[in-house]
PDB file of C-alpha atoms in Angstrom:
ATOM      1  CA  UNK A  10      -9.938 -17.228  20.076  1.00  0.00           C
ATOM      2  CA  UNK A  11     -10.091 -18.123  16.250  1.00  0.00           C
ATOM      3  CA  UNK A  12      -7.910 -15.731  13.850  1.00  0.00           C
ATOM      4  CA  UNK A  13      -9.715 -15.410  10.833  1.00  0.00           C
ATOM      5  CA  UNK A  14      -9.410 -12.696   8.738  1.00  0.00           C
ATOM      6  CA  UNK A  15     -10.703 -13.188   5.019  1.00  0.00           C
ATOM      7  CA  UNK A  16     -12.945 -10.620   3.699  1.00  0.00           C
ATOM      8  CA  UNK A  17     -14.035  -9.907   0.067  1.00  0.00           C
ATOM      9  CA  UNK A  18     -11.608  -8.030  -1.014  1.00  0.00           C
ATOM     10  CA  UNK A  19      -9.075 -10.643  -0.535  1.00  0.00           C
ATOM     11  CA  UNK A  20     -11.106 -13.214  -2.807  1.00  0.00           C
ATOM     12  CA  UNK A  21     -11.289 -10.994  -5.413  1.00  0.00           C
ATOM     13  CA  UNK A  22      -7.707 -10.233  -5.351  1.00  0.00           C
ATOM     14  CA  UNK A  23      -6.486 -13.535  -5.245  1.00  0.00           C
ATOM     15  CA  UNK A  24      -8.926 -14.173  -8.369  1.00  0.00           C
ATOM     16  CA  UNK A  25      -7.231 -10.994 -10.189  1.00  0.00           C
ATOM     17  CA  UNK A  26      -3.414 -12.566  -9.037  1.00  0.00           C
ATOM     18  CA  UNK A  27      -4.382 -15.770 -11.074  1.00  0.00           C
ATOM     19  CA  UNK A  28      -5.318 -14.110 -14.138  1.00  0.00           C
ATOM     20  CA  UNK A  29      -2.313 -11.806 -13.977  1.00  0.00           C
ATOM     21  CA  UNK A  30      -0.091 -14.827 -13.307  1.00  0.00           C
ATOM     22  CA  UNK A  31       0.275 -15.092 -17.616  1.00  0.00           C
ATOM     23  CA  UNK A  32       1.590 -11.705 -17.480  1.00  0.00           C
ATOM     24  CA  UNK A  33       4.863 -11.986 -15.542  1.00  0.00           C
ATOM     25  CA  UNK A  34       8.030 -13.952 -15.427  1.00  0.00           C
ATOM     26  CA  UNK A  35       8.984 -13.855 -11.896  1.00  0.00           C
ATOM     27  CA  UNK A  36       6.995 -13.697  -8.217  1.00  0.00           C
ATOM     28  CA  UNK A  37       8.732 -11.780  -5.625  1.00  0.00           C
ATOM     29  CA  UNK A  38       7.218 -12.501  -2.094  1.00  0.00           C
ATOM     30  CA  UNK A  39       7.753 -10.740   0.964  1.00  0.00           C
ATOM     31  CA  UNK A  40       7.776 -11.872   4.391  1.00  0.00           C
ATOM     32  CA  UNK A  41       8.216 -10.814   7.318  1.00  0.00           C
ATOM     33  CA  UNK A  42      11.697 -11.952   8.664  1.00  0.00           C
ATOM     34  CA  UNK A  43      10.045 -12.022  12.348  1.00  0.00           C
ATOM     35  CA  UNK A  44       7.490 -15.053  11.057  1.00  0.00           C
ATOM     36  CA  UNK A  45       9.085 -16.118   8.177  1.00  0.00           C
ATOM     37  CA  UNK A  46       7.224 -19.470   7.992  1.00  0.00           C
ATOM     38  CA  UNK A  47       3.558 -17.731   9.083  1.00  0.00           C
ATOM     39  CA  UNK A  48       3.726 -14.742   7.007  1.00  0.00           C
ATOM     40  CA  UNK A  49       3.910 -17.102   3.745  1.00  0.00           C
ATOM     41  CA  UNK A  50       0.955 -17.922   2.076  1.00  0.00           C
ATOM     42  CA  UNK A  51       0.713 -20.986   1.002  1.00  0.00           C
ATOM     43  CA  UNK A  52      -1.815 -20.302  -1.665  1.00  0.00           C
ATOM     44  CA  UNK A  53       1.265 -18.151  -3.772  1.00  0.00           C
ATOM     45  CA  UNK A  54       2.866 -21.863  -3.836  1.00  0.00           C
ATOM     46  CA  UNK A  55       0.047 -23.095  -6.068  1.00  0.00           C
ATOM     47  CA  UNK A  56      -0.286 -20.389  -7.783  1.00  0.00           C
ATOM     48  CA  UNK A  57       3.426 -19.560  -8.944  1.00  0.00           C
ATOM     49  CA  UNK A  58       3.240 -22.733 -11.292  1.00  0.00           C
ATOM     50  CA  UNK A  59       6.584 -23.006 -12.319  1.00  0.00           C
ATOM     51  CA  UNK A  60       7.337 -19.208 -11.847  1.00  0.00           C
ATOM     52  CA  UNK A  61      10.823 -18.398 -10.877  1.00  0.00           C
ATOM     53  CA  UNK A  62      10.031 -17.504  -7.319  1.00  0.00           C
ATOM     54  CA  UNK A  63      11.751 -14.552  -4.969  1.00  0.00           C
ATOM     55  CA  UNK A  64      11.834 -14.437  -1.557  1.00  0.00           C
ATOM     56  CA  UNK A  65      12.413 -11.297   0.538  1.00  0.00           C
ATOM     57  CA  UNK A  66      12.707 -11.104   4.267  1.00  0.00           C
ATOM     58  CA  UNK A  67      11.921  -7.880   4.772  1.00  0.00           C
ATOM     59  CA  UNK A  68      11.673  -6.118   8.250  1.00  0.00           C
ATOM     60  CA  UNK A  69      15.617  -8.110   9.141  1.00  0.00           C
ATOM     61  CA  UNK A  70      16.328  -5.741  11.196  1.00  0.00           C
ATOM     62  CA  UNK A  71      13.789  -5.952  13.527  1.00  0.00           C
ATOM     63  CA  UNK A  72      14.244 -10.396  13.438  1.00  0.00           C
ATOM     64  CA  UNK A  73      16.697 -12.202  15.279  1.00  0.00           C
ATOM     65  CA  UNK A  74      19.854 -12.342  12.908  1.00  0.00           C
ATOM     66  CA  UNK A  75      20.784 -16.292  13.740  1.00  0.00           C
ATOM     67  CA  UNK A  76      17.170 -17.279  13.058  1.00  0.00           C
ATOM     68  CA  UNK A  77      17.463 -15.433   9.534  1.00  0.00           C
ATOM     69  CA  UNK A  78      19.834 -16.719   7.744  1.00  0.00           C
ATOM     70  CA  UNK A  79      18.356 -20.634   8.814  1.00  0.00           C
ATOM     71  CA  UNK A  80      15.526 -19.070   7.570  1.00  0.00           C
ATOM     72  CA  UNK A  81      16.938 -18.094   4.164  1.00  0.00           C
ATOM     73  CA  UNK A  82      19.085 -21.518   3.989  1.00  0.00           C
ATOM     74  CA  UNK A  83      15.384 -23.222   4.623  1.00  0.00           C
ATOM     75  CA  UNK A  84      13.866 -21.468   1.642  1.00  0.00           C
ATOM     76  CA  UNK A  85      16.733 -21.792  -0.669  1.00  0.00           C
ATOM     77  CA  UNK A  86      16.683 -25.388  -0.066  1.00  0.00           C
ATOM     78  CA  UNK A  87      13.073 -24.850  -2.299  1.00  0.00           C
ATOM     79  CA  UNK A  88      14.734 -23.438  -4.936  1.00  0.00           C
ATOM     80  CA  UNK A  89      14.063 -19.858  -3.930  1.00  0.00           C
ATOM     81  CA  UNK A  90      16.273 -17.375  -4.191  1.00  0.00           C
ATOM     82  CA  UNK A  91      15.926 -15.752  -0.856  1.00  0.00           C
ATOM     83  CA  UNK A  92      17.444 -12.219   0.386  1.00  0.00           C
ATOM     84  CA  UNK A  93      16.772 -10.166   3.547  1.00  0.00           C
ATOM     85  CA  UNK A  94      16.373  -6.433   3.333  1.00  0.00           C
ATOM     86  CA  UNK A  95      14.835  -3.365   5.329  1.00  0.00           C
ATOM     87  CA  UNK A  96      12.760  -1.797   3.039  1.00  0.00           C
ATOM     88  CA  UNK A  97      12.096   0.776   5.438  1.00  0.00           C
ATOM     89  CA  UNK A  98      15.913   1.896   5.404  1.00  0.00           C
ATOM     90  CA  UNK A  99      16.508   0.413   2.149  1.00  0.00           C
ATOM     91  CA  UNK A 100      19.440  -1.874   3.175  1.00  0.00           C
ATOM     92  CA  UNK A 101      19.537  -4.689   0.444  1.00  0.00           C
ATOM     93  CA  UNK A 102      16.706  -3.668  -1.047  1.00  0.00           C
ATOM     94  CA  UNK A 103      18.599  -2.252  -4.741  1.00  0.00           C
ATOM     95  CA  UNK A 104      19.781  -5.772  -4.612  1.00  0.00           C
ATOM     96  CA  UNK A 105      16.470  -7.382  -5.839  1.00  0.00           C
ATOM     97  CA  UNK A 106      17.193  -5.975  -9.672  1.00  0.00           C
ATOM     98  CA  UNK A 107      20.295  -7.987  -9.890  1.00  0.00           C
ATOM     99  CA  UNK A 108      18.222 -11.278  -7.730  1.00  0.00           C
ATOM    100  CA  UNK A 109      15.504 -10.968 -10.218  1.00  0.00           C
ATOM    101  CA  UNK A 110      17.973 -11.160 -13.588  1.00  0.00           C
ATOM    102  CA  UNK A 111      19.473 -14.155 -12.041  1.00  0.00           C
ATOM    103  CA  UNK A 112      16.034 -16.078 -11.429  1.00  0.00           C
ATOM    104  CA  UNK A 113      15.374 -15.073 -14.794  1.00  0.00           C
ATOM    105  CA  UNK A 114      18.899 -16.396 -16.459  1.00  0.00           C
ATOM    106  CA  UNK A 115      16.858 -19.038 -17.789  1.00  0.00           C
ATOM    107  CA  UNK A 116      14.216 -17.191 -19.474  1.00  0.00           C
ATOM    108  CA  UNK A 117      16.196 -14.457 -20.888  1.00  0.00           C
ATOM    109  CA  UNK A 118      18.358 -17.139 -22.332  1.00  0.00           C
ATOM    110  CA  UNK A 119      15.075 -18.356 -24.181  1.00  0.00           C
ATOM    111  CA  UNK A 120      14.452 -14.990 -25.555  1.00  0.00           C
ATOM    112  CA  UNK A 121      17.693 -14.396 -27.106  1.00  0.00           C
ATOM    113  CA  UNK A 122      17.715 -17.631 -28.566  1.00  0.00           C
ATOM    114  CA  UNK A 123      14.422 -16.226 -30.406  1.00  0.00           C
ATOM    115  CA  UNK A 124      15.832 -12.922 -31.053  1.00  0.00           C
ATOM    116  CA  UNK A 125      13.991 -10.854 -28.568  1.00  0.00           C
ATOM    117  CA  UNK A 126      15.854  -8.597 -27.069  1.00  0.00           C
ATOM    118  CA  UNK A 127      15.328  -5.593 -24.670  1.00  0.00           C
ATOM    119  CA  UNK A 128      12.134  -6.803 -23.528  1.00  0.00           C
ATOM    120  CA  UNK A 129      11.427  -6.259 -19.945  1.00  0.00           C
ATOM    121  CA  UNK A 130      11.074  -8.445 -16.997  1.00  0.00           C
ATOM    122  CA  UNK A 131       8.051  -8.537 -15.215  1.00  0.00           C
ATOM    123  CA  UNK A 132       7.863  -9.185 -11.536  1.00  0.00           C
ATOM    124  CA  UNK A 133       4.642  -9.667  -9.363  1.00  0.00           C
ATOM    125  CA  UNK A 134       4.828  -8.435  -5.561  1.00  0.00           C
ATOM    126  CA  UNK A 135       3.353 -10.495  -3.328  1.00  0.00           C
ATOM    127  CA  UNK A 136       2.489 -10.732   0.087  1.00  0.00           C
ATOM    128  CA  UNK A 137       0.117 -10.722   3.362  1.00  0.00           C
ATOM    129  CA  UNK A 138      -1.227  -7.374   3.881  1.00  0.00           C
ATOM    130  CA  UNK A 139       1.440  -4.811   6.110  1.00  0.00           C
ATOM    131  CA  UNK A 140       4.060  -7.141   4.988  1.00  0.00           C
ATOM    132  CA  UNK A 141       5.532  -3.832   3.540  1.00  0.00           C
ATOM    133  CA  UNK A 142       5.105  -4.809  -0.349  1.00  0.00           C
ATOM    134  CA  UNK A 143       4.375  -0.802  -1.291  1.00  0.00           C
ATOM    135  CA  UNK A 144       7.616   0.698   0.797  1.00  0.00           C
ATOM    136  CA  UNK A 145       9.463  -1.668  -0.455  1.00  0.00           C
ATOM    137  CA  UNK A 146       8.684  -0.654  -3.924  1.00  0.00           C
ATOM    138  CA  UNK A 147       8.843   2.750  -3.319  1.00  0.00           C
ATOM    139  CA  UNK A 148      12.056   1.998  -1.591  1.00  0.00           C
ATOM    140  CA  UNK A 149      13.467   0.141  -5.024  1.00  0.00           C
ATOM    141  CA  UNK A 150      12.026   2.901  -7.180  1.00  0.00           C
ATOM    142  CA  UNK A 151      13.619   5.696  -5.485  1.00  0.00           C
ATOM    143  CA  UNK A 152      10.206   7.591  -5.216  1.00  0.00           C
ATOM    144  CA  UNK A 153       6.952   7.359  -3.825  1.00  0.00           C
ATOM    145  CA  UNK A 154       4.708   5.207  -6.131  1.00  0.00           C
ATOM    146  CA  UNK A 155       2.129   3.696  -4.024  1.00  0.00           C
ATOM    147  CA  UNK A 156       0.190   4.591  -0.931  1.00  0.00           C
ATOM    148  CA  UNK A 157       1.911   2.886   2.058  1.00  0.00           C
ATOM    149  CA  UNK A 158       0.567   2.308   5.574  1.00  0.00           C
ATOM    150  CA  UNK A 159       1.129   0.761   8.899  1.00  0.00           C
ATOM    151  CA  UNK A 160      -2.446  -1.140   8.239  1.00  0.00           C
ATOM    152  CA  UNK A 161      -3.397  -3.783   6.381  1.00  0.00           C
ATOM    153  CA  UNK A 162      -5.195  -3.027   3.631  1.00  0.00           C
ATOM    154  CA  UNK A 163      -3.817  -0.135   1.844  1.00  0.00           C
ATOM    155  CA  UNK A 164      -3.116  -1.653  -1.074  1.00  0.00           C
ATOM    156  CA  UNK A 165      -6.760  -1.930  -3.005  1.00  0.00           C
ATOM    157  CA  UNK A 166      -6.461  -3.099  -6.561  1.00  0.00           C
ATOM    158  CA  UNK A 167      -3.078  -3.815  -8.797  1.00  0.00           C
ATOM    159  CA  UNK A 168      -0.616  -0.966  -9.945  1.00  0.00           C
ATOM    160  CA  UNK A 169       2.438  -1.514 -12.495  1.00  0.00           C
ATOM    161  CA  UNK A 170       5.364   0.430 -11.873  1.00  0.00           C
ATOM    162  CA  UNK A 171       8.043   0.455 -14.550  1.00  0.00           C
ATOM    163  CA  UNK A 172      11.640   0.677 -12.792  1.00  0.00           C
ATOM    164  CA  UNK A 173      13.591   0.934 -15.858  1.00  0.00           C
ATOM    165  CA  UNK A 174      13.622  -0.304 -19.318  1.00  0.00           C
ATOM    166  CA  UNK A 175      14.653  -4.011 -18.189  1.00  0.00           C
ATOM    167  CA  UNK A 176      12.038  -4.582 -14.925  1.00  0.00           C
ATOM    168  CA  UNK A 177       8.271  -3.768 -14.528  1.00  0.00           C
ATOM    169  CA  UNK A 178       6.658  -4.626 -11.208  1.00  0.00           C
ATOM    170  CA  UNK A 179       3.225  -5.811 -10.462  1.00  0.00           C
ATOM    171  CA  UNK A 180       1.953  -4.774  -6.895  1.00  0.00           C
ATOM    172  CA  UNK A 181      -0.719  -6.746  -5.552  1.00  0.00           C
ATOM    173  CA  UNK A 182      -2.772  -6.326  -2.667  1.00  0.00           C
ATOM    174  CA  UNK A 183      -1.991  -7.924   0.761  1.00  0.00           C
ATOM    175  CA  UNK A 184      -3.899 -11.715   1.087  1.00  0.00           C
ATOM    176  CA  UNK A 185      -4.385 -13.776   3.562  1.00  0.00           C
ATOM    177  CA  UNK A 186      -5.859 -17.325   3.243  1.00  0.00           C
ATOM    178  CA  UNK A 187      -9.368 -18.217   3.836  1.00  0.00           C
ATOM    179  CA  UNK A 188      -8.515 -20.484   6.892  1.00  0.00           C
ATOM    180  CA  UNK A 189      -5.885 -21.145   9.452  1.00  0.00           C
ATOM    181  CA  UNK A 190      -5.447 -24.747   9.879  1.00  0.00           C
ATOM    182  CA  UNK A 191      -2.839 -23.677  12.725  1.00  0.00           C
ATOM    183  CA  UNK A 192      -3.970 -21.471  15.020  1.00  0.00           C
ATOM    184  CA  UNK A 193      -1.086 -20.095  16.367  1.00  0.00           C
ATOM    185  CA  UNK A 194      -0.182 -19.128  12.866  1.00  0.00           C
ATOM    186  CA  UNK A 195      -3.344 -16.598  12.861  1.00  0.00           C
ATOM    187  CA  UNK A 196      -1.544 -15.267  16.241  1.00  0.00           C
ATOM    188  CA  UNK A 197       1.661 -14.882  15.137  1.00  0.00           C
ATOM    189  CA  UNK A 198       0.265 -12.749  11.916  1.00  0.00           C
ATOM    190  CA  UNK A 199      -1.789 -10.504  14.311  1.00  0.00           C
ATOM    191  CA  UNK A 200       1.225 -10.358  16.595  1.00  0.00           C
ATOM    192  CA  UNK A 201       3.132  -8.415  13.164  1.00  0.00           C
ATOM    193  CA  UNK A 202      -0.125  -6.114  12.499  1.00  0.00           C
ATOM    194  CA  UNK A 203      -1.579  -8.080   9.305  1.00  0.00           C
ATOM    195  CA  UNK A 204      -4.951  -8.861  10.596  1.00  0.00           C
ATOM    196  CA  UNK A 205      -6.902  -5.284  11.853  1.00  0.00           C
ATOM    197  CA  UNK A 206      -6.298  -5.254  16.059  1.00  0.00           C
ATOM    198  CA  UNK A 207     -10.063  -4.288  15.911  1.00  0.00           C
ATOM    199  CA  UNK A 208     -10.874  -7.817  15.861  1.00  0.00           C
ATOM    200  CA  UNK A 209      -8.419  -9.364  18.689  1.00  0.00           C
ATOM    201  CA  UNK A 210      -8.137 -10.248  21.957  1.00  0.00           C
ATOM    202  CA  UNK A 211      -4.715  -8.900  22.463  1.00  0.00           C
ATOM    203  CA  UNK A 212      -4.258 -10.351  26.174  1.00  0.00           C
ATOM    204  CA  UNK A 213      -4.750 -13.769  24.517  1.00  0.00           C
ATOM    205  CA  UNK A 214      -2.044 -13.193  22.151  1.00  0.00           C
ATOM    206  CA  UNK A 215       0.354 -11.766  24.775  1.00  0.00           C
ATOM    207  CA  UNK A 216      -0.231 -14.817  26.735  1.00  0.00           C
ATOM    208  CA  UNK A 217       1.086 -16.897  23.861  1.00  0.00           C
ATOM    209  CA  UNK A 218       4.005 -14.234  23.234  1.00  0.00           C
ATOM    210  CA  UNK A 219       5.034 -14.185  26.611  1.00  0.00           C
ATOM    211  CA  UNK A 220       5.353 -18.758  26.445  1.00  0.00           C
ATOM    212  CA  UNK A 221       7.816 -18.102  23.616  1.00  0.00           C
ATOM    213  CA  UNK A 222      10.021 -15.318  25.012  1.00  0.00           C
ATOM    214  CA  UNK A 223      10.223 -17.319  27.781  1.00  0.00           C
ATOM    215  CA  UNK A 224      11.798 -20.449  26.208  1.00  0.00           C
ATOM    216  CA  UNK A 225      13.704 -18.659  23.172  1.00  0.00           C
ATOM    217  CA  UNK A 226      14.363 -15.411  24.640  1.00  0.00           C
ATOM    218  CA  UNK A 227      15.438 -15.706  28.212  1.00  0.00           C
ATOM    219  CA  UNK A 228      16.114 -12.911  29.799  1.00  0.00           C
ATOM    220  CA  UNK A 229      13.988 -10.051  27.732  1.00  0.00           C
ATOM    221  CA  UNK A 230      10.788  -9.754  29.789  1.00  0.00           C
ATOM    222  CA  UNK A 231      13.260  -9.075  32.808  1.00  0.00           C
ATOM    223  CA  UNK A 232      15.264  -6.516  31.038  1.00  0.00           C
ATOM    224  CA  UNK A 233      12.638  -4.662  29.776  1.00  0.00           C
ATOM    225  CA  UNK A 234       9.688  -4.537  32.278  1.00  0.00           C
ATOM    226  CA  UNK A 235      11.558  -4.702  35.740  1.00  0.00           C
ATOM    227  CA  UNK A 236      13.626  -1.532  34.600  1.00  0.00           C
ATOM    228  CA  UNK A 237      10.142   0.196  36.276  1.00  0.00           C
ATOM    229  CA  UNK A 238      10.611  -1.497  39.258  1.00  0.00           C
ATOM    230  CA  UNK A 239      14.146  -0.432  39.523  1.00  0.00           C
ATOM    231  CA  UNK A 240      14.288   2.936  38.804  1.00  0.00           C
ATOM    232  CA  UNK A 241      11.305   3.536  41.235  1.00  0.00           C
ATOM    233  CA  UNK A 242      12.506   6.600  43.103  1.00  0.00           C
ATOM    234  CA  UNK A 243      12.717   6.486  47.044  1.00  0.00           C
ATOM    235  CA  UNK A 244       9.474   8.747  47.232  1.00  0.00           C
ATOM    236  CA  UNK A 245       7.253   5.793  45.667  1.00  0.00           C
ATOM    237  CA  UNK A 246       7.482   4.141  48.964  1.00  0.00           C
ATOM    238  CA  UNK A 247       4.472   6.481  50.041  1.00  0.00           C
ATOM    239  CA  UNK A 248       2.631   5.599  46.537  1.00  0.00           C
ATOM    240  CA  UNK A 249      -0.079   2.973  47.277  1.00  0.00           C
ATOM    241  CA  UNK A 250       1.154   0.588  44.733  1.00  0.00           C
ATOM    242  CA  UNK A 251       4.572   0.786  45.207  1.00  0.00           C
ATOM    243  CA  UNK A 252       4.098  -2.677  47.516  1.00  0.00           C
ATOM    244  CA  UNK A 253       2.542  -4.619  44.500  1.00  0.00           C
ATOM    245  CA  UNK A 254       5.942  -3.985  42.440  1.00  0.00           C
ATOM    246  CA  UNK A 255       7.525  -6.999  41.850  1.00  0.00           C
ATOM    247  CA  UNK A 256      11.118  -7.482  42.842  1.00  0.00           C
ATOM    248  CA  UNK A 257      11.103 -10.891  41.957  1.00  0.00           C
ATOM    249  CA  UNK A 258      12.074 -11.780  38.214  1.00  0.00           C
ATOM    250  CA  UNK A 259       9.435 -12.343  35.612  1.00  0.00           C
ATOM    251  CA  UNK A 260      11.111 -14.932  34.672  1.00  0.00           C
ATOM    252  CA  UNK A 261      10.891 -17.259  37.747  1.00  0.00           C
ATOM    253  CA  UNK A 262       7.092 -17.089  36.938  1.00  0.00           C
ATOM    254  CA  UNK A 263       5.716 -19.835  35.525  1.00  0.00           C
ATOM    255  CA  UNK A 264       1.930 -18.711  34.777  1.00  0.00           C
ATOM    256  CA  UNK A 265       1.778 -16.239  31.845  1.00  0.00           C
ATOM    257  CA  UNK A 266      -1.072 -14.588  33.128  1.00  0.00           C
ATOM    258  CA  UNK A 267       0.692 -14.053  36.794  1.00  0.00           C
ATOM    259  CA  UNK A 268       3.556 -12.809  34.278  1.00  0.00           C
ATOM    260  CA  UNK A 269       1.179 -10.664  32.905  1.00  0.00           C
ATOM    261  CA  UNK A 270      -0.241  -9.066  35.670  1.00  0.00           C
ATOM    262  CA  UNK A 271       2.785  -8.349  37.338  1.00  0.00           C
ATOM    263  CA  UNK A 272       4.242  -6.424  34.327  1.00  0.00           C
ATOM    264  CA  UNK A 273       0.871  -4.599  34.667  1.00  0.00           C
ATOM    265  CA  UNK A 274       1.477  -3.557  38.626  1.00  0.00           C
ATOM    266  CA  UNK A 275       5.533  -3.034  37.275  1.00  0.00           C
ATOM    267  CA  UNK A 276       4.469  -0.604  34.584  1.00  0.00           C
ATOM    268  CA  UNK A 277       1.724   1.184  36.426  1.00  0.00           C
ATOM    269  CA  UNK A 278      -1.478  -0.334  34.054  1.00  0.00           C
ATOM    270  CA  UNK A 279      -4.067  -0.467  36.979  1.00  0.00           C
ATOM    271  CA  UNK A 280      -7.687  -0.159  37.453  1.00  0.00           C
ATOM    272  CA  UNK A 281      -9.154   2.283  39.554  1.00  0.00           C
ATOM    273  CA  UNK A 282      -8.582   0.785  43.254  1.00  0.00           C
ATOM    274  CA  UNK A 283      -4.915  -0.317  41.900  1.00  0.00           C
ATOM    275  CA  UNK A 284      -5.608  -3.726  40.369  1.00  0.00           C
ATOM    276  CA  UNK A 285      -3.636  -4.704  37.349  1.00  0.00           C
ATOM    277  CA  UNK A 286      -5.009  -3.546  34.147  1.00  0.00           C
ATOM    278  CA  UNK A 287      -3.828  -6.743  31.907  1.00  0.00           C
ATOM    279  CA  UNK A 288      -5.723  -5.450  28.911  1.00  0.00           C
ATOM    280  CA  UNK A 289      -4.087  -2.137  28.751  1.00  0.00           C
ATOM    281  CA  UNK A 290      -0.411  -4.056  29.713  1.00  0.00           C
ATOM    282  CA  UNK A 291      -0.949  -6.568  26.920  1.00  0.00           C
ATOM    283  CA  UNK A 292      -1.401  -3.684  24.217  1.00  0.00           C
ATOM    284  CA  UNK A 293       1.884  -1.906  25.915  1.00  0.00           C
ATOM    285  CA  UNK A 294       3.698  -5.073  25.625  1.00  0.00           C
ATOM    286  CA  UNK A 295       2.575  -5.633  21.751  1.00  0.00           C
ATOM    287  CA  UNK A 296       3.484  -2.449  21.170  1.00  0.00           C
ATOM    288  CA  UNK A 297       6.638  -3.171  22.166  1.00  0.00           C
ATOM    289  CA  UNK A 298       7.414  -6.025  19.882  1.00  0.00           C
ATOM    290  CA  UNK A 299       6.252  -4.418  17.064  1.00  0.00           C
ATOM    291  CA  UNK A 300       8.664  -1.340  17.669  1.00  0.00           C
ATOM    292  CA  UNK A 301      11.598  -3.373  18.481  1.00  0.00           C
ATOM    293  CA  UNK A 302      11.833  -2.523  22.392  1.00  0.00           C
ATOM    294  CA  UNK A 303      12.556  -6.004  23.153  1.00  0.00           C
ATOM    295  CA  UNK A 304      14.976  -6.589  20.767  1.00  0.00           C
ATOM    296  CA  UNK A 305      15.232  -8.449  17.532  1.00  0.00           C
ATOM    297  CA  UNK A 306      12.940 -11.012  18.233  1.00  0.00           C
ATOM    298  CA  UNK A 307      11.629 -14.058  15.397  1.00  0.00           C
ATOM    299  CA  UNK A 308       8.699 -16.134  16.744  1.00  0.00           C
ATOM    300  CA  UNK A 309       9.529 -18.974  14.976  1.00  0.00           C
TER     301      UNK A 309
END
């Protein structure tokens, strides 16, 4: 399938991010530390013109913790200044006041040299949409300023919230781009929850999910979806699928849909007359990922 997700909204608020642009000193995007390459937009690249520029991987603790810090190394190698947090939990998170000061050195610098003084820093939050820009600020804050969800799309139209008397913050609404030249980028943003499941085929992204785990992540798909076939209980002998549970690993499989199906039979997803239900697997198995169950996982 295509992933395309661009709808008016988005245009408009990329419009509104340009004009704002003149307003702040400093762009703080978040990313998602599971895609940290997919989740950035490259249109906040052409847009930042000349802008100190913040990165936050947000969501660390759900990412693999190697693949992080190359990430951060990767993005610092920019010129970013990058930093990992949970915004959820709020690890690292009060760390961003003192990371935007120091991509500001230069510009506060400036104003002192012209005798302003005490004049706050303005900050513009960035990011895809469920990236988790608004808990993140509520998170910094230390109370609930904007409407948070586990959507995309919550985020309408742009709110300032004052932290203290040195840094203001501009939220923004979640963007995407208006095309994905890569299409495996599109599936590795659905994968996180930034494009609306509504619109996906989700046993074509499993498919794809299921290649990579296989080559970075040996092991997982075994540990978490023959534990069914394992702790089957003695009296499923009589059950008229308990023959169709696979004994063999996943992992010897080489054809991600026999993968898939066989997770289906493990897991008890099955049509009426016992055939695998790989629609209803692939949505347990994305699940999954999103909620950590098969460990700290980064795509990319």
């Amino acid at each position: 399938m295509v992933y395309q997700w661009y709808p008016g909204h988005m245009s408009k608020a990329k419009r509104q991010m340009q004009e704002d642009l003149k307003l702040i000193d400093v762009i703080i995007e978040i990313l998602d530390a599971r895609i940290p390459y997919s989740s950035k937009n490259p249109d906040i690249d052409s847009m930042a013109n000349g802008k100190a520029h913040i990165i936050l991987l947000n969501k660390a603790d759900l990412a693999d913790p190697k693949k992080t810090e190359e990430w951060k190394k990767y993005y610092e190698e920019k010129g970013m200044f990058v930093h990992s947090i949970n915004s959820k939990t709020g690890t690292g998170v009060k760390d961003t006041i003192l990371i935007i000061n120091k991509a500001c050195a230069a510009k506060i610098e400036r104003d002192r040299k012209k005798g302003i003084i005490g004049r706050p820093l303005r900050a513009m939050i960035a990011g895809i949409p469920n990236s988790g820009k608004s808990t993140f600020i509520n998170s910094l804050a230390g109370k609930s300023c904007t409407k948070t969800g586990n959507k995309p799309g919550v985020t309408k139209g742009k709110q300032w919230i004052r932290l203290n008397k040195s840094v203001e913050l501009l939220d923004t609404p979640g963007i995407l781009w208006p095309k994905f030249e890569d299409q495996l980028v599109g599936m590795k943003i659905a994968f996180i929850g930034s494009i609306n499941d509504e619109i996906l085929y989700p046993e074509e992204m499993v498919y794809e999910l299921i290649k990579i785990l296989k080559k970075d992540y040996p092991g997982v798909l075994d540990k978490r979806y023959m534990k069914a076939a394992e702790n089957k209980s003695d009296d499923a002998a009589d059950d008229k699928t308990a023959d169709a549970v696979s004994e063999q690993s996943l992992e010897a499989l080489e054809d991600p849909n026999e993968i898939m199906q066989q997770i289906a039979l493990n897991r008890a997803c099955l049509k009426k007359g016992g055939e695998p239900d790989t629609l209803k697997a692939s949505k347990l198995i994305i699940d999954d990922f999103r909620s950590n169950k098969l460990g700290r996982i980064t795509l990319e």
